[in-house]
Every structure is written in C-alpha cells, then in structure tokens.
C-alpha cells in the first residue's frame, strides 16, 4: 500500500524532490521496512533530495545509532521532534510518555547519527502556576542536547480535548490556569535568557499560534530577541491579533 501511494504521488509530482513520511508515527516501523520505503522513494523520484518524518523519544531511543545513520544515508535527513516541555512535572501531567532524561538521550542519538532535528516547545503549557518550572526544565534540556532548529508555539486546545486536558493536569495537584499573552511573553523572555546551547541553534517563533514572531540564531542573537520581546511586553511592538492566530 505504501509503494502504491509512492507510485501515485510520482504520477502527480514526477519532479518531487522532498518527501515527508506522513501521517503518523512513521519511525515506529522496523528499520528494514523504512529502508525499503526510502529505496523505493529514491528510485521513483529521480530528483529526490531529502526525506523527513516525525520522531518521538521512543523512536530515537529504540533504534541504534547505526540504524538511524543508515536511514540518514538513504536520505532521511531530518526529523521533527516535539519536546513540548523539559520539565518532568509538566511531561507527567500531559502524559508525554517521556522524561527530560529520555529526550536528551533521543536527541543525542539523532545528533550522533547525523540527523537534523527540528524541535518544538509549547509556551503556556505549564499554565500560570508552573510556568517557571516549565521554562527551567526546557532550557536545561535544550542546553544539554541542542537541536538543529528550535521553534516555540503557543498553547491552544481544540474544544473537544479541553475537559480531558484540565482533568489530567489537575490530577497531580495544582489545576491548570491559562496564561495570557503577557504571561506567554514572560515565558519566552525567560527561555531566551536561559538558553546557552553548546552548538548554534536556529530559532523561530513564526508558527500561526504565536502572539509574537521571532527569528534568529542562538546564542548569538539572544539579546536582540529578548529586546523584541521586552518591547512587545511594554506595548512598543504590536503582537499578532487573536483573530489571526490558529493551530
């Protein structure tokens, strides 16, 4: 079925040069199966340059570095990795299925294999009560295992999952209280101030959920980015209207 999808895609986009392995947890497949898919992509798309996929901490820790390197050698060169938070307390409350330690291990495996990692962090995920712990743990994780790219998103919940999220979050103690935009910007400011990765990280906050778009390299542009956030908090720089934000 996957090969049939590849062949159908090639008929529509014969010059395709980038492929994303949609739609779910592709790296959960055995490495041999993934290699067969990558080989089929390479023979079907002559202009193929790179293949990308989502990756979970479990994926990157269950495969050996040699397996990950074999995937990279067959054009799976970048993975998208949801950090969400580096705080074990927050990770437990959102049932991420990972800890700060296991995520650091996963990111180190990806780096050892030569994979680029595009990681995301969700601002507001700790609410008003746990935001400092959220940011502290996240900065620790990123500093210990810097990804290639880092993006911050702002927490939004679909109406159908709000009640379940609130119930699960409160199960471990303090209930969730939404951050307002100034609280989210305070998180962004503290995160930037705490980030000092051992290797350069390309930073973005241009997702449609964010109240403020930022772009730069860390740690080089940290002071400039923090100044933009400070200006937004002071009202000197406009933030994105809520009507223009989306998941």
Short mmCIF file of N, CA and C in Angstrom, two decimals, residues 113-229:
data_model
loop_
_atom_site.label_atom_id
_atom_site.label_comp_id
_atom_site.label_asym_id
_atom_site.label_seq_id
_atom_site.Cartn_x
_atom_site.Cartn_y
_atom_site.Cartn_z
N UNK A 113 23.90 10.28 14.85
CA UNK A 113 23.63 9.67 13.55
C UNK A 113 23.70 10.67 12.41
N UNK A 114 23.87 11.94 12.73
CA UNK A 114 23.94 12.96 11.70
C UNK A 114 22.59 13.46 11.23
N UNK A 115 21.53 13.19 12.00
CA UNK A 115 20.20 13.67 11.64
C UNK A 115 20.00 15.10 12.11
N UNK A 116 19.42 15.93 11.26
CA UNK A 116 18.99 17.24 11.71
C UNK A 116 17.68 17.07 12.48
N UNK A 117 17.53 17.86 13.53
CA UNK A 117 16.32 17.79 14.36
C UNK A 117 15.67 19.17 14.41
N UNK A 118 14.39 19.21 14.08
CA UNK A 118 13.58 20.41 14.24
C UNK A 118 12.66 20.18 15.44
N UNK A 119 12.95 20.85 16.55
CA UNK A 119 12.24 20.60 17.80
C UNK A 119 11.26 21.74 18.11
N UNK A 120 10.18 21.39 18.79
CA UNK A 120 9.18 22.38 19.16
C UNK A 120 8.95 22.37 20.67
N UNK A 121 8.70 23.56 21.21
CA UNK A 121 8.36 23.76 22.61
C UNK A 121 7.04 24.52 22.66
N UNK A 122 6.17 24.18 23.60
CA UNK A 122 4.86 24.83 23.69
C UNK A 122 4.84 25.79 24.88
N UNK A 123 4.83 27.08 24.58
CA UNK A 123 4.71 28.09 25.63
C UNK A 123 3.29 28.06 26.20
N UNK A 124 3.18 28.28 27.50
CA UNK A 124 1.89 28.26 28.15
C UNK A 124 1.48 26.90 28.66
N UNK A 125 2.29 25.88 28.41
CA UNK A 125 1.89 24.51 28.73
C UNK A 125 1.83 24.25 30.24
N UNK A 126 2.57 25.02 31.02
CA UNK A 126 2.52 24.86 32.47
C UNK A 126 1.48 25.73 33.14
N UNK A 127 0.81 26.58 32.33
CA UNK A 127 -0.16 27.50 32.91
C UNK A 127 0.51 28.53 33.80
N UNK A 128 -0.31 29.27 34.52
CA UNK A 128 0.23 30.32 35.38
C UNK A 128 0.99 29.76 36.58
N UNK A 129 0.60 28.58 37.03
CA UNK A 129 1.18 28.05 38.26
C UNK A 129 2.53 27.40 38.10
N UNK A 130 2.79 26.80 36.94
CA UNK A 130 4.02 26.01 36.77
C UNK A 130 4.90 26.52 35.63
N UNK A 131 4.70 27.77 35.24
CA UNK A 131 5.43 28.23 34.07
C UNK A 131 6.94 28.33 34.31
N UNK A 132 7.33 28.70 35.51
CA UNK A 132 8.78 28.81 35.76
C UNK A 132 9.45 27.44 35.71
N UNK A 133 8.79 26.45 36.27
CA UNK A 133 9.34 25.09 36.21
C UNK A 133 9.38 24.59 34.77
N UNK A 134 8.34 24.92 34.01
CA UNK A 134 8.27 24.56 32.59
C UNK A 134 9.47 25.13 31.82
N UNK A 135 9.72 26.41 32.00
CA UNK A 135 10.80 27.06 31.27
C UNK A 135 12.17 26.60 31.75
N UNK A 136 12.32 26.44 33.05
CA UNK A 136 13.61 25.99 33.59
C UNK A 136 13.98 24.62 33.03
N UNK A 137 13.07 23.68 33.08
CA UNK A 137 13.35 22.34 32.57
C UNK A 137 13.60 22.32 31.08
N UNK A 138 12.86 23.15 30.36
CA UNK A 138 13.02 23.21 28.90
C UNK A 138 14.39 23.76 28.53
N UNK A 139 14.81 24.81 29.20
CA UNK A 139 16.13 25.38 28.92
C UNK A 139 17.23 24.38 29.24
N UNK A 140 17.08 23.65 30.33
CA UNK A 140 18.07 22.63 30.70
C UNK A 140 18.19 21.59 29.59
N UNK A 141 17.06 21.16 29.07
CA UNK A 141 17.07 20.13 28.02
C UNK A 141 17.75 20.64 26.75
N UNK A 142 17.35 21.82 26.30
CA UNK A 142 17.91 22.37 25.06
C UNK A 142 19.40 22.64 25.20
N UNK A 143 19.82 23.13 26.34
CA UNK A 143 21.24 23.39 26.55
C UNK A 143 22.05 22.09 26.57
N UNK A 144 21.45 21.03 27.11
CA UNK A 144 22.16 19.75 27.20
C UNK A 144 22.24 19.04 25.87
N UNK A 145 21.21 19.18 25.04
CA UNK A 145 21.16 18.47 23.76
C UNK A 145 20.56 19.38 22.70
N UNK A 146 21.33 20.32 22.18
CA UNK A 146 20.78 21.32 21.24
C UNK A 146 20.29 20.68 19.94
N UNK A 147 19.05 20.97 19.52
CA UNK A 147 18.59 20.53 18.21
C UNK A 147 19.13 21.46 17.13
N UNK A 148 18.92 21.10 15.89
CA UNK A 148 19.35 21.98 14.79
C UNK A 148 18.47 23.21 14.71
N UNK A 149 17.18 22.99 14.84
CA UNK A 149 16.19 24.07 14.80
C UNK A 149 15.32 23.98 16.05
N UNK A 150 14.92 25.13 16.58
CA UNK A 150 14.04 25.17 17.73
C UNK A 150 12.93 26.18 17.45
N UNK A 151 11.70 25.75 17.65
CA UNK A 151 10.56 26.65 17.47
C UNK A 151 9.70 26.64 18.72
N UNK A 152 9.17 27.80 19.07
CA UNK A 152 8.20 27.86 20.15
C UNK A 152 6.82 28.08 19.56
N UNK A 153 5.85 27.35 20.09
CA UNK A 153 4.46 27.51 19.74
C UNK A 153 3.72 27.97 20.99
N UNK A 154 2.51 28.44 20.83
CA UNK A 154 1.71 28.89 21.95
C UNK A 154 0.55 27.92 22.14
N UNK A 155 0.27 27.54 23.39
CA UNK A 155 -0.72 26.52 23.66
C UNK A 155 -2.12 26.94 23.22
N UNK A 156 -2.73 26.09 22.41
CA UNK A 156 -4.15 26.16 22.08
C UNK A 156 -4.70 24.75 22.20
N UNK A 157 -5.95 24.63 22.63
CA UNK A 157 -6.58 23.33 22.76
C UNK A 157 -7.86 23.30 21.95
N UNK A 158 -8.03 22.23 21.19
CA UNK A 158 -9.30 22.03 20.50
C UNK A 158 -10.41 21.87 21.54
N UNK A 159 -11.59 22.38 21.22
CA UNK A 159 -12.70 22.32 22.16
C UNK A 159 -12.97 20.91 22.67
N UNK A 160 -12.72 19.92 21.82
CA UNK A 160 -13.03 18.55 22.19
C UNK A 160 -12.09 17.92 23.19
N UNK A 161 -10.95 18.57 23.47
CA UNK A 161 -9.98 17.97 24.39
C UNK A 161 -9.75 18.81 25.64
N UNK A 162 -10.41 19.96 25.74
CA UNK A 162 -10.15 20.86 26.87
C UNK A 162 -10.45 20.19 28.20
N UNK A 163 -11.64 19.59 28.33
CA UNK A 163 -12.03 18.99 29.61
C UNK A 163 -11.07 17.89 30.03
N UNK A 164 -10.68 17.04 29.08
CA UNK A 164 -9.77 15.95 29.41
C UNK A 164 -8.41 16.49 29.83
N UNK A 165 -7.92 17.51 29.13
CA UNK A 165 -6.63 18.12 29.48
C UNK A 165 -6.67 18.69 30.89
N UNK A 166 -7.73 19.42 31.20
CA UNK A 166 -7.84 20.04 32.52
C UNK A 166 -7.90 18.98 33.62
N UNK A 167 -8.65 17.91 33.38
CA UNK A 167 -8.79 16.85 34.38
C UNK A 167 -7.46 16.16 34.63
N UNK A 168 -6.76 15.82 33.56
CA UNK A 168 -5.48 15.11 33.71
C UNK A 168 -4.43 16.00 34.35
N UNK A 169 -4.42 17.29 33.99
CA UNK A 169 -3.43 18.21 34.55
C UNK A 169 -3.62 18.35 36.06
N UNK A 170 -4.89 18.49 36.49
CA UNK A 170 -5.18 18.71 37.90
C UNK A 170 -5.03 17.44 38.74
N UNK A 171 -4.95 16.30 38.08
CA UNK A 171 -4.85 15.03 38.80
C UNK A 171 -3.60 14.98 39.68
N UNK A 172 -2.56 15.73 39.30
CA UNK A 172 -1.30 15.68 40.02
C UNK A 172 -1.11 16.87 40.96
N UNK A 173 -2.19 17.64 41.18
CA UNK A 173 -2.05 18.75 42.12
C UNK A 173 -2.71 20.00 41.60
N UNK A 174 -1.92 21.05 41.47
CA UNK A 174 -2.44 22.36 41.10
C UNK A 174 -3.17 22.33 39.77
N UNK A 175 -4.41 22.87 39.70
CA UNK A 175 -5.16 22.88 38.44
C UNK A 175 -4.53 23.83 37.42
N UNK A 176 -4.87 23.63 36.17
CA UNK A 176 -4.32 24.45 35.10
C UNK A 176 -5.04 25.78 35.03
N UNK A 177 -4.26 26.87 34.90
CA UNK A 177 -4.80 28.21 34.68
C UNK A 177 -4.14 28.78 33.44
N UNK A 178 -4.93 29.20 32.49
CA UNK A 178 -4.39 29.70 31.23
C UNK A 178 -3.49 30.92 31.43
N UNK A 179 -2.40 30.94 30.68
CA UNK A 179 -1.56 32.13 30.61
C UNK A 179 -2.18 33.14 29.64
N UNK A 180 -2.11 34.43 29.97
CA UNK A 180 -2.47 35.45 28.99
C UNK A 180 -1.23 35.75 28.13
N UNK A 181 -1.38 36.66 27.18
CA UNK A 181 -0.27 36.92 26.26
C UNK A 181 0.96 37.45 26.98
N UNK A 182 0.75 38.29 27.98
CA UNK A 182 1.92 38.81 28.70
C UNK A 182 2.64 37.69 29.44
N UNK A 183 1.87 36.73 29.99
CA UNK A 183 2.49 35.59 30.65
C UNK A 183 3.29 34.74 29.68
N UNK A 184 2.75 34.56 28.49
CA UNK A 184 3.46 33.78 27.46
C UNK A 184 4.73 34.51 27.05
N UNK A 185 4.65 35.82 26.89
CA UNK A 185 5.85 36.58 26.53
C UNK A 185 6.89 36.54 27.65
N UNK A 186 6.44 36.51 28.90
CA UNK A 186 7.38 36.36 30.02
C UNK A 186 8.09 35.02 29.93
N UNK A 187 7.35 33.98 29.54
CA UNK A 187 7.97 32.66 29.35
C UNK A 187 9.02 32.72 28.24
N UNK A 188 8.64 33.36 27.13
CA UNK A 188 9.58 33.48 26.01
C UNK A 188 10.84 34.21 26.43
N UNK A 189 10.67 35.28 27.19
CA UNK A 189 11.79 36.09 27.65
C UNK A 189 12.71 35.27 28.56
N UNK A 190 12.13 34.54 29.48
CA UNK A 190 12.93 33.73 30.40
C UNK A 190 13.61 32.56 29.67
N UNK A 191 12.92 32.00 28.71
CA UNK A 191 13.53 30.91 27.95
C UNK A 191 14.75 31.41 27.18
N UNK A 192 14.60 32.52 26.49
CA UNK A 192 15.72 33.07 25.73
C UNK A 192 16.89 33.42 26.65
N UNK A 193 16.58 33.97 27.82
CA UNK A 193 17.64 34.35 28.75
C UNK A 193 18.40 33.14 29.29
N UNK A 194 17.71 31.99 29.33
CA UNK A 194 18.31 30.79 29.92
C UNK A 194 19.01 29.90 28.89
N UNK A 195 18.76 30.14 27.62
CA UNK A 195 19.33 29.27 26.60
C UNK A 195 20.77 29.65 26.31
N UNK A 196 21.65 28.68 26.44
CA UNK A 196 23.07 28.86 26.11
C UNK A 196 23.58 27.54 25.54
N UNK A 197 23.05 27.15 24.37
CA UNK A 197 23.39 25.84 23.82
C UNK A 197 24.86 25.74 23.44
N UNK A 198 25.38 24.53 23.54
CA UNK A 198 26.80 24.30 23.24
C UNK A 198 27.09 24.44 21.75
N UNK A 199 26.08 24.24 20.92
CA UNK A 199 26.23 24.43 19.48
C UNK A 199 25.09 25.32 18.99
N UNK A 200 25.29 26.06 17.89
CA UNK A 200 24.28 27.02 17.44
C UNK A 200 22.93 26.36 17.14
N UNK A 201 21.88 27.07 17.48
CA UNK A 201 20.51 26.61 17.24
C UNK A 201 19.78 27.69 16.43
N UNK A 202 19.15 27.30 15.35
CA UNK A 202 18.34 28.22 14.56
C UNK A 202 16.97 28.32 15.23
N UNK A 203 16.61 29.52 15.68
CA UNK A 203 15.41 29.71 16.49
C UNK A 203 14.33 30.44 15.71
N UNK A 204 13.07 29.97 15.87
CA UNK A 204 11.92 30.61 15.25
C UNK A 204 10.72 30.55 16.19
N UNK A 205 9.87 31.58 16.11
CA UNK A 205 8.57 31.52 16.76
C UNK A 205 7.52 32.05 15.79
N UNK A 206 7.60 31.56 14.55
CA UNK A 206 6.73 32.09 13.49
C UNK A 206 5.50 31.24 13.23
N UNK A 207 5.23 30.26 14.09
CA UNK A 207 4.02 29.46 13.93
C UNK A 207 2.79 30.36 14.12
N UNK A 208 1.69 30.00 13.45
CA UNK A 208 0.49 30.85 13.47
C UNK A 208 -0.13 30.98 14.86
N UNK A 209 0.26 30.11 15.79
CA UNK A 209 -0.31 30.19 17.14
C UNK A 209 0.33 31.28 17.99
N UNK A 210 1.48 31.76 17.59
CA UNK A 210 2.25 32.67 18.44
C UNK A 210 1.71 34.10 18.41
N UNK A 211 1.78 34.77 19.55
CA UNK A 211 1.39 36.17 19.60
C UNK A 211 2.50 37.08 19.09
N UNK A 212 3.73 36.57 19.03
CA UNK A 212 4.87 37.37 18.57
C UNK A 212 5.81 36.49 17.76
N UNK A 213 6.12 36.93 16.55
CA UNK A 213 7.03 36.18 15.68
C UNK A 213 8.46 36.63 15.94
N UNK A 214 9.36 35.65 16.05
CA UNK A 214 10.78 35.92 16.26
C UNK A 214 11.60 35.03 15.35
N UNK A 215 12.80 35.47 15.02
CA UNK A 215 13.70 34.65 14.21
C UNK A 215 15.13 35.08 14.48
N UNK A 216 16.00 34.08 14.67
CA UNK A 216 17.40 34.38 14.90
C UNK A 216 18.18 33.11 15.18
N UNK A 217 19.44 33.27 15.51
CA UNK A 217 20.31 32.15 15.89
C UNK A 217 20.72 32.31 17.35
N UNK A 218 20.72 31.18 18.05
CA UNK A 218 21.11 31.19 19.46
C UNK A 218 22.44 30.46 19.64
N UNK A 219 23.30 30.96 20.51
CA UNK A 219 23.09 32.09 21.42
C UNK A 219 23.40 33.47 20.83
N UNK A 220 23.82 33.54 19.58
CA UNK A 220 24.31 34.79 19.01
C UNK A 220 23.31 35.93 19.10
N UNK A 221 22.03 35.67 18.78
CA UNK A 221 21.03 36.73 18.70
C UNK A 221 20.16 36.84 19.95
N UNK A 222 20.58 36.24 21.03
CA UNK A 222 19.74 36.20 22.22
C UNK A 222 19.34 37.59 22.70
N UNK A 223 20.29 38.51 22.82
CA UNK A 223 19.99 39.84 23.34
C UNK A 223 19.02 40.58 22.42
N UNK A 224 19.21 40.45 21.12
CA UNK A 224 18.31 41.12 20.17
C UNK A 224 16.89 40.58 20.29
N UNK A 225 16.76 39.27 20.39
CA UNK A 225 15.44 38.65 20.50
C UNK A 225 14.77 39.04 21.81
N UNK A 226 15.54 39.08 22.89
CA UNK A 226 14.97 39.46 24.18
C UNK A 226 14.50 40.91 24.16
N UNK A 227 15.20 41.77 23.43
CA UNK A 227 14.79 43.17 23.33
C UNK A 227 13.46 43.29 22.59
N UNK A 228 13.26 42.45 21.57
CA UNK A 228 11.98 42.47 20.84
C UNK A 228 10.84 42.03 21.76
N UNK A 229 11.09 41.00 22.56
CA UNK A 229 10.06 40.52 23.48
C UNK A 229 9.76 41.60 24.52
#
